[in-house]
Every structure is written in C-alpha cells, then in structure tokens.
Amino acid sequence: MYPHHPCSHLDALHAPLVPILRLALTQPGLSNVQLALDVACGPGLKSAWLLDVLHATGRVVGVDLDRTALRTAAQTHDQVPCDWVAGDALALPLRTGCADLAWCIAALGLFANPLRALHELRRVLRPGGTILIATGEQSWARIRSWPTDLGQLLTQAYAHALASGAMPVLPGDGLGDELCHQLTTVGFRAIHVRAFALPPAVPATPLDPYHAELALCAWPDLRTRIAPLLPPAAILRCDELAATDSEPDLAPVLLLATATA
Ligand SMILES: C[S@@+](CC[C@H](N)C(=O)[O-])C[C@H]1O[C@@H](n2cnc3c(N)ncnc32)[C@H](O)[C@@H]1O
C-alpha cells in the first residue's frame, strides 16, 4: 500500500497495515455475502479474508491481469471456495449485478483509468452491494502528533465513539475528497472515506488503526463528537495543540473507502 512500491514482497509490505485493512470488513451489515469479488487480487493474499463475511454457500472470485499471480493464488487457496479469473479491472469479465461485495486493495492507483475501473466495479455489483477500496497515495496532509498520554486517551475515546456508532469523522485537509468525488461520479452512494497516516518507512510492527486515523483528523470535527468522552483538562490541551496546527506536508496516506451501489 505504500505508494510506488512494486507488487513483490506484498505480504511483508502490507503486514503492518493488516489491522487497518481488516477494519473495512467489520462494518455493520456486511455478512452473508454470496459472491465477493477481489479485484486485482494478485496472489490472493487478502482474498481469504473475505470468507469472514461470506455465507456458508458463498464464493470468492479473484480477478487479476497477472496469470502467474493467479496460479499462486489457486495453489495457496485450494481448500477454500475461491475461483481465479484472468481479466482486466477496466473491463471485468463478469455479469452486470452479479456480486454482493467488491474489494479492491492496493490497486486503484495502478490502473490506467481508475474512474473506468470504479465504473466497472459499480456495474458488477448488485443494487445495494458494497464496494471496499483501499489505496495508498502521497497527499498533502497535516500529521498531528498528539503527546503520548493524550494520544492514548484520544485513541480510546475515538475507538469507543466509533464502536457506539457516533462516528464517522471526516478526514482533515480534504483527504479522500477526490476518491469520494470519483465514487459519486460513477453512481455510488452512502460513500465514506477514512484516511490513515502511514509512517514514511514500512514499520516493523502493525499500525494501530485508530492512532493512525486520529493523526489525520481535524480537531474541530473530532471535538464535537468525542469531547463528552474526555476529561475537561484533555479537551483543553487538545484545543491548545490544535491552535498550533502546522501547514500540510506531503505524506503517505492510506484511504479506505466504503460505498453502496
Ligand atoms: C499491489 S498488487 C495488490 C494485490 C492484492 N490486491 C493485495 O493487496 O495483496 C496490485 C495488483 O493489481 C494488478 N493489476 C494491475 N492492473 C490491473 C488491471 N488493469 N486489471 C486487473 N489487475 C490489475 C496487478 O497484477 C497486481 O496483482
């Protein structure tokens, strides 16, 4: 997911991002899926995750241009209900409205025409089906480094608020706006894009999704939702820190989008 990395060594490269990527599959209402697509599945490293939301009789279909990667996927997933199809994300070899869920990880930015790919994803989803996209990019963003004690408190409050359904909070600095616009353009609705700050180098340990997300949230938006969960002294310190916000800088960011067809 780190931008500009080749597809080799994906498992090592993506390992620290697994907690963030798996968040996408925990959204309410995502269960009993009959047909889940993994578009640009590569060697299928994340295809089997889709089994978590699959109906007992459901299937996963992985699509990729790379036949060698598909052969690896087939060899490593011979015990699970997955099919592997060679095809182009810009012209999916699938029936209109056939899928309940389409998952496209670390690939949208590689497609020659991302809008065309989103159009195709929308086409193959049934009305009411769900799209999940994760894509890395370099973006102009303000990375907020909360002091450790405050960061822990904020992370807990944020996770608690998310779990109780009080969120989502929009990412700061307009992050995800373009993806949101593209999804709207091809006809998706109920679009939500979350943004996560990635360290400049691949970290050795898994990232805490809430911590990474908080680093990109604009405090005024966040404040209105989680202030009731924080002690007044913590809110005051956040207010003070937010008042010293720096200018945006280019940083690696992971966008996680969900939307309904
Ligand atoms: C970075 S890898 C991601 C693989 C997998 N989604 C994952 O996260 O482990 C990108 C994949 O996109 C595939 N790809 C690139 N362009 C494609 C296209 N137009 N149609 C289908 N697959 C494509 C590549 O072959 C490669 O397997």
mmCIF file of N, CA and C in Angstrom, residues 130-232:
data_model
loop_
_atom_site.group_PDB
_atom_site.id
_atom_site.type_symbol
_atom_site.label_atom_id
_atom_site.label_comp_id
_atom_site.label_asym_id
_atom_site.label_seq_id
_atom_site.Cartn_x
_atom_site.Cartn_y
_atom_site.Cartn_z
ATOM 1 N N THR A 130 -21.901 -3.699 -1.865
ATOM 2 C CA THR A 130 -20.907 -2.844 -1.190
ATOM 3 C C THR A 130 -19.568 -2.880 -1.906
ATOM 4 N N ILE A 131 -18.958 -1.723 -2.016
ATOM 5 C CA ILE A 131 -17.583 -1.658 -2.518
ATOM 6 C C ILE A 131 -16.664 -1.264 -1.361
ATOM 7 N N LEU A 132 -15.512 -1.901 -1.303
ATOM 8 C CA LEU A 132 -14.480 -1.549 -0.318
ATOM 9 C C LEU A 132 -13.193 -1.309 -1.101
ATOM 10 N N ILE A 133 -12.630 -0.127 -0.939
ATOM 11 C CA ILE A 133 -11.404 0.231 -1.663
ATOM 12 C C ILE A 133 -10.345 0.639 -0.648
ATOM 13 N N ALA A 134 -9.146 0.144 -0.811
ATOM 14 C CA ALA A 134 -8.023 0.678 -0.030
ATOM 15 C C ALA A 134 -6.934 1.063 -1.014
ATOM 16 N N THR A 135 -6.457 2.278 -0.890
ATOM 17 C CA THR A 135 -5.458 2.749 -1.838
ATOM 18 C C THR A 135 -4.486 3.699 -1.140
ATOM 19 N N GLY A 136 -3.214 3.535 -1.446
ATOM 20 C CA GLY A 136 -2.206 4.404 -0.847
ATOM 21 C C GLY A 136 -1.858 5.536 -1.786
ATOM 22 N N GLU A 137 -1.523 6.698 -1.221
ATOM 23 C CA GLU A 137 -1.122 7.821 -2.060
ATOM 24 C C GLU A 137 -0.269 8.780 -1.242
ATOM 25 N N GLN A 138 0.476 9.623 -1.949
ATOM 26 C CA GLN A 138 1.158 10.726 -1.284
ATOM 27 C C GLN A 138 0.198 11.906 -1.307
ATOM 28 N N SER A 139 -0.108 12.448 -0.131
ATOM 29 C CA SER A 139 -1.080 13.541 -0.082
ATOM 30 C C SER A 139 -0.546 14.684 0.766
ATOM 31 N N TRP A 140 -1.094 15.852 0.505
ATOM 32 C CA TRP A 140 -0.797 16.995 1.374
ATOM 33 C C TRP A 140 -1.650 16.833 2.620
ATOM 34 N N ALA A 141 -0.984 16.610 3.732
ATOM 35 C CA ALA A 141 -1.738 16.338 4.960
ATOM 36 C C ALA A 141 -1.000 16.914 6.163
ATOM 37 N N ARG A 142 -1.784 17.276 7.162
ATOM 38 C CA ARG A 142 -1.202 17.691 8.445
ATOM 39 C C ARG A 142 -1.163 16.479 9.355
ATOM 40 N N ILE A 143 0.016 16.007 9.697
ATOM 41 C CA ILE A 143 0.111 14.871 10.613
ATOM 42 C C ILE A 143 0.134 15.435 12.024
ATOM 43 N N ARG A 144 -0.871 15.110 12.803
ATOM 44 C CA ARG A 144 -0.944 15.631 14.172
ATOM 45 C C ARG A 144 -0.302 14.640 15.128
ATOM 46 N N SER A 145 0.739 15.083 15.799
ATOM 47 C CA SER A 145 1.403 14.181 16.755
ATOM 48 C C SER A 145 0.932 14.548 18.156
ATOM 49 N N TRP A 146 -0.044 13.826 18.611
ATOM 50 C CA TRP A 146 -0.547 14.072 19.965
ATOM 51 C C TRP A 146 0.487 13.547 20.960
ATOM 52 N N PRO A 147 0.708 14.244 22.069
ATOM 53 C CA PRO A 147 1.626 13.712 23.093
ATOM 54 C C PRO A 147 1.151 12.323 23.537
ATOM 55 N N THR A 148 2.095 11.476 23.925
ATOM 56 C CA THR A 148 1.760 10.072 24.156
ATOM 57 C C THR A 148 0.549 9.893 25.071
ATOM 58 N N ASP A 149 0.544 10.580 26.220
ATOM 59 C CA ASP A 149 -0.569 10.368 27.173
ATOM 60 C C ASP A 149 -1.896 10.819 26.555
ATOM 61 N N LEU A 150 -1.858 11.955 25.885
ATOM 62 C CA LEU A 150 -3.068 12.489 25.259
ATOM 63 C C LEU A 150 -3.497 11.579 24.094
ATOM 64 N N GLY A 151 -2.511 11.117 23.340
ATOM 65 C CA GLY A 151 -2.791 10.253 22.183
ATOM 66 C C GLY A 151 -3.517 8.987 22.607
ATOM 67 N N GLN A 152 -3.075 8.410 23.724
ATOM 68 C CA GLN A 152 -3.719 7.171 24.191
ATOM 69 C C GLN A 152 -5.176 7.436 24.570
ATOM 70 N N LEU A 153 -5.378 8.552 25.263
ATOM 71 C CA LEU A 153 -6.729 8.928 25.699
ATOM 72 C C LEU A 153 -7.636 9.172 24.494
ATOM 73 N N LEU A 154 -7.100 9.919 23.530
ATOM 74 C CA LEU A 154 -7.870 10.225 22.323
ATOM 75 C C LEU A 154 -8.202 8.956 21.544
ATOM 76 N N THR A 155 -7.204 8.076 21.449
ATOM 77 C CA THR A 155 -7.411 6.833 20.691
ATOM 78 C C THR A 155 -8.521 6.013 21.327
ATOM 79 N N GLN A 156 -8.488 5.924 22.661
ATOM 80 C CA GLN A 156 -9.536 5.154 23.352
ATOM 81 C C GLN A 156 -10.908 5.785 23.129
ATOM 82 N N ALA A 157 -10.955 7.119 23.296
ATOM 83 C CA ALA A 157 -12.241 7.808 23.143
ATOM 84 C C ALA A 157 -12.761 7.649 21.715
ATOM 85 N N TYR A 158 -11.857 7.727 20.752
ATOM 86 C CA TYR A 158 -12.232 7.632 19.346
ATOM 87 C C TYR A 158 -12.753 6.230 19.023
ATOM 88 N N ALA A 159 -12.020 5.215 19.488
ATOM 89 C CA ALA A 159 -12.441 3.833 19.244
ATOM 90 C C ALA A 159 -13.798 3.570 19.895
ATOM 91 N N HIS A 160 -13.977 4.104 21.099
ATOM 92 C CA HIS A 160 -15.242 3.928 21.824
ATOM 93 C C HIS A 160 -16.394 4.584 21.063
ATOM 94 N N ALA A 161 -16.129 5.812 20.582
ATOM 95 C CA ALA A 161 -17.168 6.539 19.846
ATOM 96 C C ALA A 161 -17.524 5.798 18.560
ATOM 97 N N LEU A 162 -16.496 5.292 17.862
ATOM 98 C CA LEU A 162 -16.754 4.550 16.614
ATOM 99 C C LEU A 162 -17.597 3.316 16.891
ATOM 100 N N ALA A 163 -17.239 2.609 17.974
ATOM 101 C CA ALA A 163 -17.951 1.375 18.308
ATOM 102 C C ALA A 163 -19.409 1.662 18.641
ATOM 103 N N SER A 164 -19.674 2.847 19.201
ATOM 104 C CA SER A 164 -21.063 3.158 19.571
ATOM 105 C C SER A 164 -21.820 3.802 18.417
ATOM 106 N N GLY A 165 -21.180 3.909 17.270
ATOM 107 C CA GLY A 165 -21.872 4.405 16.081
ATOM 108 C C GLY A 165 -21.924 5.918 15.989
ATOM 109 N N ALA A 166 -21.202 6.637 16.870
ATOM 110 C CA ALA A 166 -21.274 8.106 16.876
ATOM 111 C C ALA A 166 -20.461 8.736 15.748
ATOM 112 N N MET A 167 -19.657 7.969 15.086
ATOM 113 C CA MET A 167 -18.808 8.496 14.035
ATOM 114 C C MET A 167 -19.538 8.293 12.699
ATOM 115 N N PRO A 168 -18.993 8.495 11.550
ATOM 116 C CA PRO A 168 -17.585 8.776 11.275
ATOM 117 C C PRO A 168 -17.213 10.257 11.322
ATOM 118 N N VAL A 169 -15.933 10.478 11.448
ATOM 119 C CA VAL A 169 -15.369 11.825 11.353
ATOM 120 C C VAL A 169 -14.705 11.924 9.983
ATOM 121 N N LEU A 170 -14.900 13.049 9.324
ATOM 122 C CA LEU A 170 -14.244 13.219 8.006
ATOM 123 C C LEU A 170 -12.748 13.404 8.202
ATOM 124 N N PRO A 171 -11.937 12.859 7.294
ATOM 125 C CA PRO A 171 -10.502 13.134 7.387
ATOM 126 C C PRO A 171 -10.258 14.631 7.195
ATOM 127 N N GLY A 172 -9.217 15.170 7.819
ATOM 128 C CA GLY A 172 -8.879 16.584 7.655
ATOM 129 C C GLY A 172 -8.224 16.835 6.303
ATOM 130 N N ASP A 173 -7.990 18.106 6.004
ATOM 131 C CA ASP A 173 -7.236 18.540 4.818
ATOM 132 C C ASP A 173 -7.813 18.027 3.497
ATOM 133 N N GLY A 174 -9.092 17.719 3.482
ATOM 134 C CA GLY A 174 -9.728 17.300 2.222
ATOM 135 C C GLY A 174 -9.272 15.930 1.748
ATOM 136 N N LEU A 175 -8.645 15.153 2.622
ATOM 137 C CA LEU A 175 -8.171 13.827 2.209
ATOM 138 C C LEU A 175 -9.354 12.959 1.795
ATOM 139 N N GLY A 176 -9.201 12.271 0.715
ATOM 140 C CA GLY A 176 -10.275 11.393 0.255
ATOM 141 C C GLY A 176 -11.325 12.093 -0.576
ATOM 142 N N ASP A 177 -11.239 13.417 -0.694
ATOM 143 C CA ASP A 177 -12.277 14.141 -1.449
ATOM 144 C C ASP A 177 -12.330 13.674 -2.909
ATOM 145 N N GLU A 178 -11.145 13.462 -3.500
ATOM 146 C CA GLU A 178 -11.121 13.082 -4.917
ATOM 147 C C GLU A 178 -11.734 11.693 -5.113
ATOM 148 N N LEU A 179 -11.368 10.769 -4.222
ATOM 149 C CA LEU A 179 -11.928 9.416 -4.319
ATOM 150 C C LEU A 179 -13.446 9.450 -4.129
ATOM 151 N N CYS A 180 -13.859 10.269 -3.170
ATOM 152 C CA CYS A 180 -15.291 10.426 -2.901
ATOM 153 C C CYS A 180 -15.997 10.958 -4.152
ATOM 154 N N HIS A 181 -15.364 11.922 -4.787
ATOM 155 C CA HIS A 181 -15.934 12.517 -5.998
ATOM 156 C C HIS A 181 -16.035 11.462 -7.113
ATOM 157 N N GLN A 182 -14.967 10.655 -7.251
ATOM 158 C CA GLN A 182 -14.973 9.614 -8.298
ATOM 159 C C GLN A 182 -16.090 8.596 -8.029
ATOM 160 N N LEU A 183 -16.228 8.212 -6.766
ATOM 161 C CA LEU A 183 -17.268 7.222 -6.422
ATOM 162 C C LEU A 183 -18.660 7.792 -6.701
ATOM 163 N N THR A 184 -18.832 9.074 -6.399
ATOM 164 C CA THR A 184 -20.121 9.726 -6.673
ATOM 165 C C THR A 184 -20.376 9.768 -8.178
ATOM 166 N N THR A 185 -19.323 10.099 -8.921
ATOM 167 C CA THR A 185 -19.447 10.243 -10.384
ATOM 168 C C THR A 185 -19.956 8.958 -11.024
ATOM 169 N N VAL A 186 -19.489 7.800 -10.525
ATOM 170 C CA VAL A 186 -19.921 6.555 -11.169
ATOM 171 C C VAL A 186 -21.208 6.001 -10.540
ATOM 172 N N GLY A 187 -21.777 6.750 -9.592
ATOM 173 C CA GLY A 187 -23.115 6.394 -9.116
ATOM 174 C C GLY A 187 -23.189 5.703 -7.765
ATOM 175 N N PHE A 188 -22.061 5.620 -7.042
ATOM 176 C CA PHE A 188 -22.147 5.038 -5.691
ATOM 177 C C PHE A 188 -22.816 6.021 -4.745
ATOM 178 N N ARG A 189 -23.403 5.476 -3.676
ATOM 179 C CA ARG A 189 -23.992 6.334 -2.640
ATOM 180 C C ARG A 189 -23.516 5.832 -1.281
ATOM 181 N N ALA A 190 -23.967 6.513 -0.231
ATOM 182 C CA ALA A 190 -23.542 6.184 1.145
ATOM 183 C C ALA A 190 -22.016 6.017 1.205
ATOM 184 N N ILE A 191 -21.332 6.981 0.614
ATOM 185 C CA ILE A 191 -19.870 6.894 0.496
ATOM 186 C C ILE A 191 -19.218 7.384 1.785
ATOM 187 N N HIS A 192 -18.262 6.627 2.253
ATOM 188 C CA HIS A 192 -17.470 7.110 3.382
ATOM 189 C C HIS A 192 -15.999 6.788 3.163
ATOM 190 N N VAL A 193 -15.164 7.796 3.272
ATOM 191 C CA VAL A 193 -13.728 7.587 3.089
ATOM 192 C C VAL A 193 -13.014 7.918 4.394
ATOM 193 N N ARG A 194 -12.190 6.987 4.846
ATOM 194 C CA ARG A 194 -11.365 7.207 6.036
ATOM 195 C C ARG A 194 -9.909 7.322 5.591
ATOM 196 N N ALA A 195 -9.130 8.094 6.316
ATOM 197 C CA ALA A 195 -7.719 8.284 5.956
ATOM 198 C C ALA A 195 -6.831 7.917 7.136
ATOM 199 N N PHE A 196 -5.729 7.243 6.832
ATOM 200 C CA PHE A 196 -4.809 6.775 7.870
ATOM 201 C C PHE A 196 -3.397 7.236 7.518
ATOM 202 N N ALA A 197 -2.709 7.794 8.501
ATOM 203 C CA ALA A 197 -1.329 8.239 8.280
ATOM 204 C C ALA A 197 -0.409 7.027 8.308
ATOM 205 N N LEU A 198 0.451 6.935 7.298
ATOM 206 C CA LEU A 198 1.436 5.849 7.259
ATOM 207 C C LEU A 198 2.811 6.434 7.585
ATOM 208 N N PRO A 199 3.610 5.717 8.345
ATOM 209 C CA PRO A 199 4.980 6.201 8.567
ATOM 210 C C PRO A 199 5.730 6.214 7.241
ATOM 211 N N PRO A 200 6.719 7.105 7.063
ATOM 212 C CA PRO A 200 7.426 7.205 5.777
ATOM 213 C C PRO A 200 8.100 5.895 5.367
ATOM 214 N N ALA A 201 8.609 5.138 6.345
ATOM 215 C CA ALA A 201 9.196 3.824 6.030
ATOM 216 C C ALA A 201 8.280 2.747 6.590
ATOM 217 N N VAL A 202 8.324 1.572 5.961
ATOM 218 C CA VAL A 202 7.449 0.480 6.395
ATOM 219 C C VAL A 202 7.789 0.124 7.857
ATOM 220 N N PRO A 203 6.816 0.218 8.753
ATOM 221 C CA PRO A 203 7.124 -0.044 10.167
ATOM 222 C C PRO A 203 7.301 -1.535 10.457
ATOM 223 N N ALA A 204 7.984 -1.831 11.552
ATOM 224 C CA ALA A 204 8.258 -3.226 11.900
ATOM 225 C C ALA A 204 7.044 -3.878 12.569
ATOM 226 N N THR A 205 6.203 -3.061 13.186
ATOM 227 C CA THR A 205 5.063 -3.629 13.921
ATOM 228 C C THR A 205 3.745 -3.124 13.321
ATOM 229 N N PRO A 206 2.654 -3.856 13.552
ATOM 230 C CA PRO A 206 1.368 -3.431 12.985
ATOM 231 C C PRO A 206 0.945 -2.053 13.493
ATOM 232 N N LEU A 207 0.317 -1.299 12.618
ATOM 233 C CA LEU A 207 -0.151 0.038 12.999
ATOM 234 C C LEU A 207 -1.463 -0.060 13.759
ATOM 235 N N ASP A 208 -1.642 0.834 14.722
ATOM 236 C CA ASP A 208 -2.930 0.929 15.417
ATOM 237 C C ASP A 208 -3.843 1.799 14.547
ATOM 238 N N PRO A 209 -4.925 1.217 14.005
ATOM 239 C CA PRO A 209 -5.753 1.978 13.059
ATOM 240 C C PRO A 209 -6.262 3.298 13.637
ATOM 241 N N TYR A 210 -6.711 3.275 14.888
ATOM 242 C CA TYR A 210 -7.321 4.491 15.441
ATOM 243 C C TYR A 210 -6.277 5.586 15.637
ATOM 244 N N HIS A 211 -5.088 5.165 16.035
ATOM 245 C CA HIS A 211 -3.999 6.123 16.218
ATOM 246 C C HIS A 211 -3.636 6.746 14.853
ATOM 247 N N ALA A 212 -3.512 5.875 13.852
ATOM 248 C CA ALA A 212 -3.138 6.358 12.512
ATOM 249 C C ALA A 212 -4.221 7.274 11.943
ATOM 250 N N GLU A 213 -5.470 6.981 12.257
ATOM 251 C CA GLU A 213 -6.581 7.790 11.728
ATOM 252 C C GLU A 213 -6.660 9.142 12.441
ATOM 253 N N LEU A 214 -6.472 9.083 13.777
ATOM 254 C CA LEU A 214 -6.525 10.321 14.566
ATOM 255 C C LEU A 214 -5.492 11.329 14.109
ATOM 256 N N ALA A 215 -4.353 10.814 13.655
ATOM 257 C CA ALA A 215 -3.268 11.708 13.241
ATOM 258 C C ALA A 215 -3.693 12.593 12.077
ATOM 259 N N LEU A 216 -4.770 12.202 11.387
ATOM 260 C CA LEU A 216 -5.214 12.973 10.214
ATOM 261 C C LEU A 216 -6.556 13.667 10.412
ATOM 262 N N CYS A 217 -7.173 13.457 11.571
ATOM 263 C CA CYS A 217 -8.486 14.083 11.794
ATOM 264 C C CYS A 217 -8.302 15.542 12.194
ATOM 265 N N ALA A 218 -9.175 16.383 11.668
ATOM 266 C CA ALA A 218 -9.159 17.784 12.085
ATOM 267 C C ALA A 218 -9.845 17.873 13.449
ATOM 268 N N TRP A 219 -9.209 18.535 14.390
ATOM 269 C CA TRP A 219 -9.702 18.549 15.766
ATOM 270 C C TRP A 219 -11.120 19.128 15.902
ATOM 271 N N PRO A 220 -11.493 20.243 15.227
ATOM 272 C CA PRO A 220 -12.829 20.796 15.464
ATOM 273 C C PRO A 220 -13.943 19.780 15.193
ATOM 274 N N ASP A 221 -13.771 18.980 14.130
ATOM 275 C CA ASP A 221 -14.778 17.973 13.782
ATOM 276 C C ASP A 221 -14.792 16.865 14.831
ATOM 277 N N LEU A 222 -13.590 16.442 15.198
ATOM 278 C CA LEU A 222 -13.453 15.366 16.171
ATOM 279 C C LEU A 222 -13.979 15.806 17.542
ATOM 280 N N ARG A 223 -13.673 17.057 17.878
ATOM 281 C CA ARG A 223 -14.004 17.594 19.210
ATOM 282 C C ARG A 223 -15.489 17.462 19.519
ATOM 283 N N THR A 224 -16.324 17.827 18.532
ATOM 284 C CA THR A 224 -17.763 17.824 18.780
ATOM 285 C C THR A 224 -18.264 16.407 19.090
ATOM 286 N N ARG A 225 -17.555 15.403 18.591
ATOM 287 C CA ARG A 225 -18.054 14.034 18.768
ATOM 288 C C ARG A 225 -17.451 13.304 19.954
ATOM 289 N N ILE A 226 -16.185 13.624 20.268
ATOM 290 C CA ILE A 226 -15.613 12.833 21.359
ATOM 291 C C ILE A 226 -15.379 13.634 22.647
ATOM 292 N N ALA A 227 -15.659 14.935 22.595
ATOM 293 C CA ALA A 227 -15.457 15.739 23.807
ATOM 294 C C ALA A 227 -16.201 15.144 25.016
ATOM 295 N N PRO A 228 -17.436 14.648 24.837
ATOM 296 C CA PRO A 228 -18.127 14.106 26.017
ATOM 297 C C PRO A 228 -17.403 12.910 26.641
ATOM 298 N N LEU A 229 -16.487 12.303 25.898
ATOM 299 C CA LEU A 229 -15.801 11.108 26.401
ATOM 300 C C LEU A 229 -14.450 11.444 27.037
ATOM 301 N N LEU A 230 -14.073 12.737 27.014
ATOM 302 C CA LEU A 230 -12.738 13.111 27.503
ATOM 303 C C LEU A 230 -12.845 13.996 28.742
ATOM 304 N N PRO A 231 -11.862 13.909 29.661
ATOM 305 C CA PRO A 231 -11.843 14.835 30.796
ATOM 306 C C PRO A 231 -11.588 16.264 30.303
ATOM 307 N N PRO A 232 -12.156 17.286 30.984
ATOM 308 C CA PRO A 232 -12.013 18.679 30.523
ATOM 309 C C PRO A 232 -10.566 19.093 30.308
#
